[in-house]
Coordinates of C-alpha atoms in Angstrom, one line a residue:
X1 CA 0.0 0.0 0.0
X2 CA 2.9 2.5 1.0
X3 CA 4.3 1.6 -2.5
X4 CA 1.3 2.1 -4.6
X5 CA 0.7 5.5 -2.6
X6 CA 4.7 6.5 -3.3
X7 CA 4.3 5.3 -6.9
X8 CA 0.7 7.5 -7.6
X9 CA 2.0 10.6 -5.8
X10 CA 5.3 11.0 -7.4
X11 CA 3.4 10.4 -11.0
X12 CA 1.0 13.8 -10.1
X13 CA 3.1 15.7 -7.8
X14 CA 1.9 15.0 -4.7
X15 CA 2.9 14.7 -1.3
X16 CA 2.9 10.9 0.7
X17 CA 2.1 12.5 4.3
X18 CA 2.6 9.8 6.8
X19 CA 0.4 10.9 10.1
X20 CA 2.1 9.8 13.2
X21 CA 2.0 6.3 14.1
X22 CA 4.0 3.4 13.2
X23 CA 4.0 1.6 9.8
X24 CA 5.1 -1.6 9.8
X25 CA 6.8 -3.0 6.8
X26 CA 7.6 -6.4 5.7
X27 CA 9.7 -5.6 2.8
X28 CA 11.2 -3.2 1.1
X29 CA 9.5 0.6 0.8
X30 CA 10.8 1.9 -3.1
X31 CA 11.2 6.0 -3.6
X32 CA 10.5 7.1 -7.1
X33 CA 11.9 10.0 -8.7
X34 CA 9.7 13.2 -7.6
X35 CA 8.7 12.1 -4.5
X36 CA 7.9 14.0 -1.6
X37 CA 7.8 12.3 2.3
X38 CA 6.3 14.3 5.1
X39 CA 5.9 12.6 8.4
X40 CA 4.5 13.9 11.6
X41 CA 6.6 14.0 15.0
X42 CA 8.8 11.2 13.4
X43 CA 6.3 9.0 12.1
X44 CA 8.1 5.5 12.2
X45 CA 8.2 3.3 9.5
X46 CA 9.7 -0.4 11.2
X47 CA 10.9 -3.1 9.1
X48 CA 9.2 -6.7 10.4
X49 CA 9.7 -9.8 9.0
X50 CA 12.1 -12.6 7.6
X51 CA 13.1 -10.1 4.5
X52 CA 15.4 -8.6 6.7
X53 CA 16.7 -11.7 8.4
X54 CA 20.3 -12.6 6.3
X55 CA 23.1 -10.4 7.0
X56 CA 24.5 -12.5 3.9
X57 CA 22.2 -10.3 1.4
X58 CA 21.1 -7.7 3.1
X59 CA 18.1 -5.7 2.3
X60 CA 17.1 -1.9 2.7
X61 CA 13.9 -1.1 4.3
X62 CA 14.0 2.4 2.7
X63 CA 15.2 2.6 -1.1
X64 CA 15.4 5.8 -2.5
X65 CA 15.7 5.6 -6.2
X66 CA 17.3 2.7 -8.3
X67 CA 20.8 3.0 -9.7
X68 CA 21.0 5.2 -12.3
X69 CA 18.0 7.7 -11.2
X70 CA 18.3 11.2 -10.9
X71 CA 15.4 13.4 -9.4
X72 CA 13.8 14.8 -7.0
X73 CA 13.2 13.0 -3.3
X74 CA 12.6 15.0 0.3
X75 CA 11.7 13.4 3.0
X76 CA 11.1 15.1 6.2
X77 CA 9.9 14.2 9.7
X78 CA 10.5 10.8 9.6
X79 CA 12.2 7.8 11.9
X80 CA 13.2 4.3 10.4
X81 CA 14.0 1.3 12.5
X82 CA 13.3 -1.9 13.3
X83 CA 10.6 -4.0 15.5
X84 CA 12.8 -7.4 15.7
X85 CA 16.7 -8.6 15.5
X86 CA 17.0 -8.1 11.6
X87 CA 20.7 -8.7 11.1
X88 CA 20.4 -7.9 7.4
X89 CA 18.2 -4.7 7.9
X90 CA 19.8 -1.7 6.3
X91 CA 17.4 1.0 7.5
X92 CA 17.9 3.4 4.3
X93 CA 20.0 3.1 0.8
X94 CA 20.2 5.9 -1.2
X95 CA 20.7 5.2 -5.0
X96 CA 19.2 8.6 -6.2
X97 CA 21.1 11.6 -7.7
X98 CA 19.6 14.6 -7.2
X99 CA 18.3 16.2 -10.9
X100 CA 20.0 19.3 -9.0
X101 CA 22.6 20.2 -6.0
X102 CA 20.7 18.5 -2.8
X103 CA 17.0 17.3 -4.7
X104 CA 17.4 14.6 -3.0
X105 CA 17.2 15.6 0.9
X106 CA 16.7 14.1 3.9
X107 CA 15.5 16.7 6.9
X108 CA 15.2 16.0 10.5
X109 CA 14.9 12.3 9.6
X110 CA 16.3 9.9 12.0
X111 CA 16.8 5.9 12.1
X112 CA 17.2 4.1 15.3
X113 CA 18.0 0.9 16.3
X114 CA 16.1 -0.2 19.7
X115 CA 14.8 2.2 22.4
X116 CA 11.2 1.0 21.2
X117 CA 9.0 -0.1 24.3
X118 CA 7.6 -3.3 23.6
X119 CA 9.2 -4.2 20.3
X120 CA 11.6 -7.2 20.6
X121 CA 15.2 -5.6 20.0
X122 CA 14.3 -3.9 23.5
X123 CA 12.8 -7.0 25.6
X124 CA 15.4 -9.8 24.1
X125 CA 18.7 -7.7 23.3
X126 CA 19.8 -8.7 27.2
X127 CA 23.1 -9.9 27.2
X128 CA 26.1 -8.4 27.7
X129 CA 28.2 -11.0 26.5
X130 CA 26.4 -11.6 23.0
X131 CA 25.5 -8.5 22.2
X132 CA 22.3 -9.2 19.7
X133 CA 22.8 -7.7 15.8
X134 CA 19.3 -6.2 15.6
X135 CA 20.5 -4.6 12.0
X136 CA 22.9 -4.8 9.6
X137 CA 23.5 -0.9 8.9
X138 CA 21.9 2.5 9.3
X139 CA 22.4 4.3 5.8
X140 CA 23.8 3.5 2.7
X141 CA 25.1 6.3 0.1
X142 CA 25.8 4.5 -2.8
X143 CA 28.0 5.1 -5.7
X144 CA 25.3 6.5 -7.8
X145 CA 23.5 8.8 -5.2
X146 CA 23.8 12.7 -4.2
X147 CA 22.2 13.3 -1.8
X148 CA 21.8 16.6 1.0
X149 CA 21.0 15.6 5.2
X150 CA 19.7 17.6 7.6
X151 CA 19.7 16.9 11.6
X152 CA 19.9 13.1 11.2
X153 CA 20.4 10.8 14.0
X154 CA 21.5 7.3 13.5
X155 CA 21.5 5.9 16.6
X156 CA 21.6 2.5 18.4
X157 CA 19.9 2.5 21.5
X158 CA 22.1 -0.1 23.3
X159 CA 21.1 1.2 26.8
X160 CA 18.4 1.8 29.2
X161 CA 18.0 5.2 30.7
X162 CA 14.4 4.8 31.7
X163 CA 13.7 1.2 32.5
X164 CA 15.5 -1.8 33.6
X165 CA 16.5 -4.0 30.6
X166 CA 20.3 -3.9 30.6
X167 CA 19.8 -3.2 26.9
X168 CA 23.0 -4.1 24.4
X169 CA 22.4 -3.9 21.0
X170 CA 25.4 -4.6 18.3
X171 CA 24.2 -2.5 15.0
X172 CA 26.9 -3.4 12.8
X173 CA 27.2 -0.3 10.6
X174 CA 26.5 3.8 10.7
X175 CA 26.7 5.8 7.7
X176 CA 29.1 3.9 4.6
X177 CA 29.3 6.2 2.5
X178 CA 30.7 5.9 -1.7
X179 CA 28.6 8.6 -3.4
X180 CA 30.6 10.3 -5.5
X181 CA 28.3 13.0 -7.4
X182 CA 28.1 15.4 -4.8
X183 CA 27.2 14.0 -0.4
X184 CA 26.4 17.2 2.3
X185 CA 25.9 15.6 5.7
X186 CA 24.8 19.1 8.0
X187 CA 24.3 18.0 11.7
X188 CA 24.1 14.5 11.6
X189 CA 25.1 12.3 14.6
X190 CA 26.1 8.3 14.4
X191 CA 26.3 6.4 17.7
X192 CA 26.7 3.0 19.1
X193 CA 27.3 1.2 16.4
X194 CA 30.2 -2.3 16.1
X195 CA 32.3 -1.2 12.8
X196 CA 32.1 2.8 12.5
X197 CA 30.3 6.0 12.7
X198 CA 30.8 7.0 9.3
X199 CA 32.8 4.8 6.7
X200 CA 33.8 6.8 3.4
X201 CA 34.4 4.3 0.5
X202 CA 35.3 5.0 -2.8
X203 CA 34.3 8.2 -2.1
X204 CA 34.0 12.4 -3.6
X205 CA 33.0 15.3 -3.1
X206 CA 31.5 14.7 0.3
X207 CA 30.7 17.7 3.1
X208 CA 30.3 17.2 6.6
X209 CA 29.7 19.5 9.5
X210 CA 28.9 19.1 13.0
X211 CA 29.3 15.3 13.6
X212 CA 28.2 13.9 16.7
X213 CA 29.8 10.3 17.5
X214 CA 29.8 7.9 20.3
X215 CA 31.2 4.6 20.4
X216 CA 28.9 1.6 21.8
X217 CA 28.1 1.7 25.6
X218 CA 29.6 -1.8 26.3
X219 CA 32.4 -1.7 23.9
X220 CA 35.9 -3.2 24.7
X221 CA 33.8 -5.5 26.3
X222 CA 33.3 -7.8 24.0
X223 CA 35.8 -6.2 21.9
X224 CA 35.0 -5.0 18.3
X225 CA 34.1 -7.1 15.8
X226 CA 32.2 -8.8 18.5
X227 CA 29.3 -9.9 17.6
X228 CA 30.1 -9.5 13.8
X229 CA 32.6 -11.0 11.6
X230 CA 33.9 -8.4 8.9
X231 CA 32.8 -9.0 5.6
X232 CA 35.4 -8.2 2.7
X233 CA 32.3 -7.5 0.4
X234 CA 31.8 -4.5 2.3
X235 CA 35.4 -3.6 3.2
X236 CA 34.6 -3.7 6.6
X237 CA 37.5 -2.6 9.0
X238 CA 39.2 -5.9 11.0
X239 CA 40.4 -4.5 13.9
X240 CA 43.9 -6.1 13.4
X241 CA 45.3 -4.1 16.8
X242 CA 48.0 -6.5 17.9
X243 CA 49.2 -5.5 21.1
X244 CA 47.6 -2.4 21.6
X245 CA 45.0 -3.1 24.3
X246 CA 41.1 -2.6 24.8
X247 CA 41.2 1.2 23.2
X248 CA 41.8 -0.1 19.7
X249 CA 38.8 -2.3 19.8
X250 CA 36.2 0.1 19.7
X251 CA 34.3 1.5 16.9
X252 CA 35.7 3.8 14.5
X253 CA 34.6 7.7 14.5
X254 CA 35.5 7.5 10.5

């Protein structure tokens, strides 16, 4: 239904307004060309579902444009995350090139991992030992894309201010990064997450400001990769520290 509503909108120039709530989604949501996304105090779209289950082949929740697209897509006022431990959940992939400098935007959009009451990442991510990988990566700027953000937060909520669940949640990935055509990231924060913050690839003509960065709450214990295993395919970092203690095993800022 979100599809067919994207697809209908973008073909007579109409905004998708999400009301707030939350959406759940058991497979991929695809952004046209000339789309517009308006949510309402973070309407949350949460991906569900065995779609999401293979960190093998990973799958976006949110894919903006196909390779090769260039357009227009905003979305604004809107949170992505997940309801279950999706290990191959990557919240939003950008593909889109903007038909101009920063058409394709992203304001005061967020993602989150956990930090949901009642959802299962925050009632079975428990142990401190095995920390549970609830999703494979926040955001994914591919080659193809441009794209402008806003006051984005990507942030795994691996601990419990305001209840009792001793909450540890192993995101693997923030923000990889390998657009090339033209990236501005203005206030965006990535925290919490195994491999990196940010992770630039391959990478041009990229902007950033005002970066906000933590690493994971329980990190060098289990050290990084812990719970992951890097993947080559996606150039993750190894963590080959030798013998220079805890510190090194902790997620990279960039």
């Amino acid at each position: 239904a979100i599809n067919a509503a994207l697809r209908a909108n973008a073909a007579c120039n109409k905004i998708t307004y999400f009301p707030h709530g939350v959406y759940v989604v058991t497979d991929t949501i695809h952004v046209p060309p000339n789309s517009r996304i308006v949510g309402e105090v973070w309407s949350k779209v949460t991906a569900s579902g065995s779609n999401f289950n293979s960190s093998s082949s990973p799958r976006a929740l949110l894919r903006v444009g196909e390779p090769g697209d260039v357009g227009l897509a905003e979305i604004s006022d809107m949170l992505f995350t997940v309801s279950d431990i999706l290990p191959g959940a990557i919240l939003i992939e950008v593909n889109m090139a903007g038909s101009s400098p920063g058409a394709v935007s992203f304001h005061n959009t967020h993602t989150r991992v956990g930090g949901a009451a009642d959802s299962r990442v925050e009632t079975a991510c428990q142990s401190t030992t095995e920390p549970c990988k609830a999703a494979f990566m926040h955001a994914h700027l591919t080659q193809s894309s441009s794209s402008y953000w806003e006051n984005a937060w990507l942030w795994t909520a691996d601990h419990d201010l305001d209840g009792t669940n001793p909450t540890t949640i192993g995101t693997g990935r923030g923000m990889l990064v390998s657009a090339q055509r033209g990236t501005w990231l203005i206030g965006t924060g990535s925290e919490h997450n195994v491999f990196y913050a940010y992770q630039l690839l391959d990478a041009q003509n990229v902007f950033a400001a005002l970066q906000q960065v933590e690493t994971p709450y329980w990190q060098p214990d289990p050290r990084a990769t812990a719970p992951w295993t890097p993947d080559p395919a996606w150039r993750d970092p190894t963590f080959d520290c030798g013998n220079q203690g805890d510190a090194c095993y902790m997620s990279w800022h960039m």
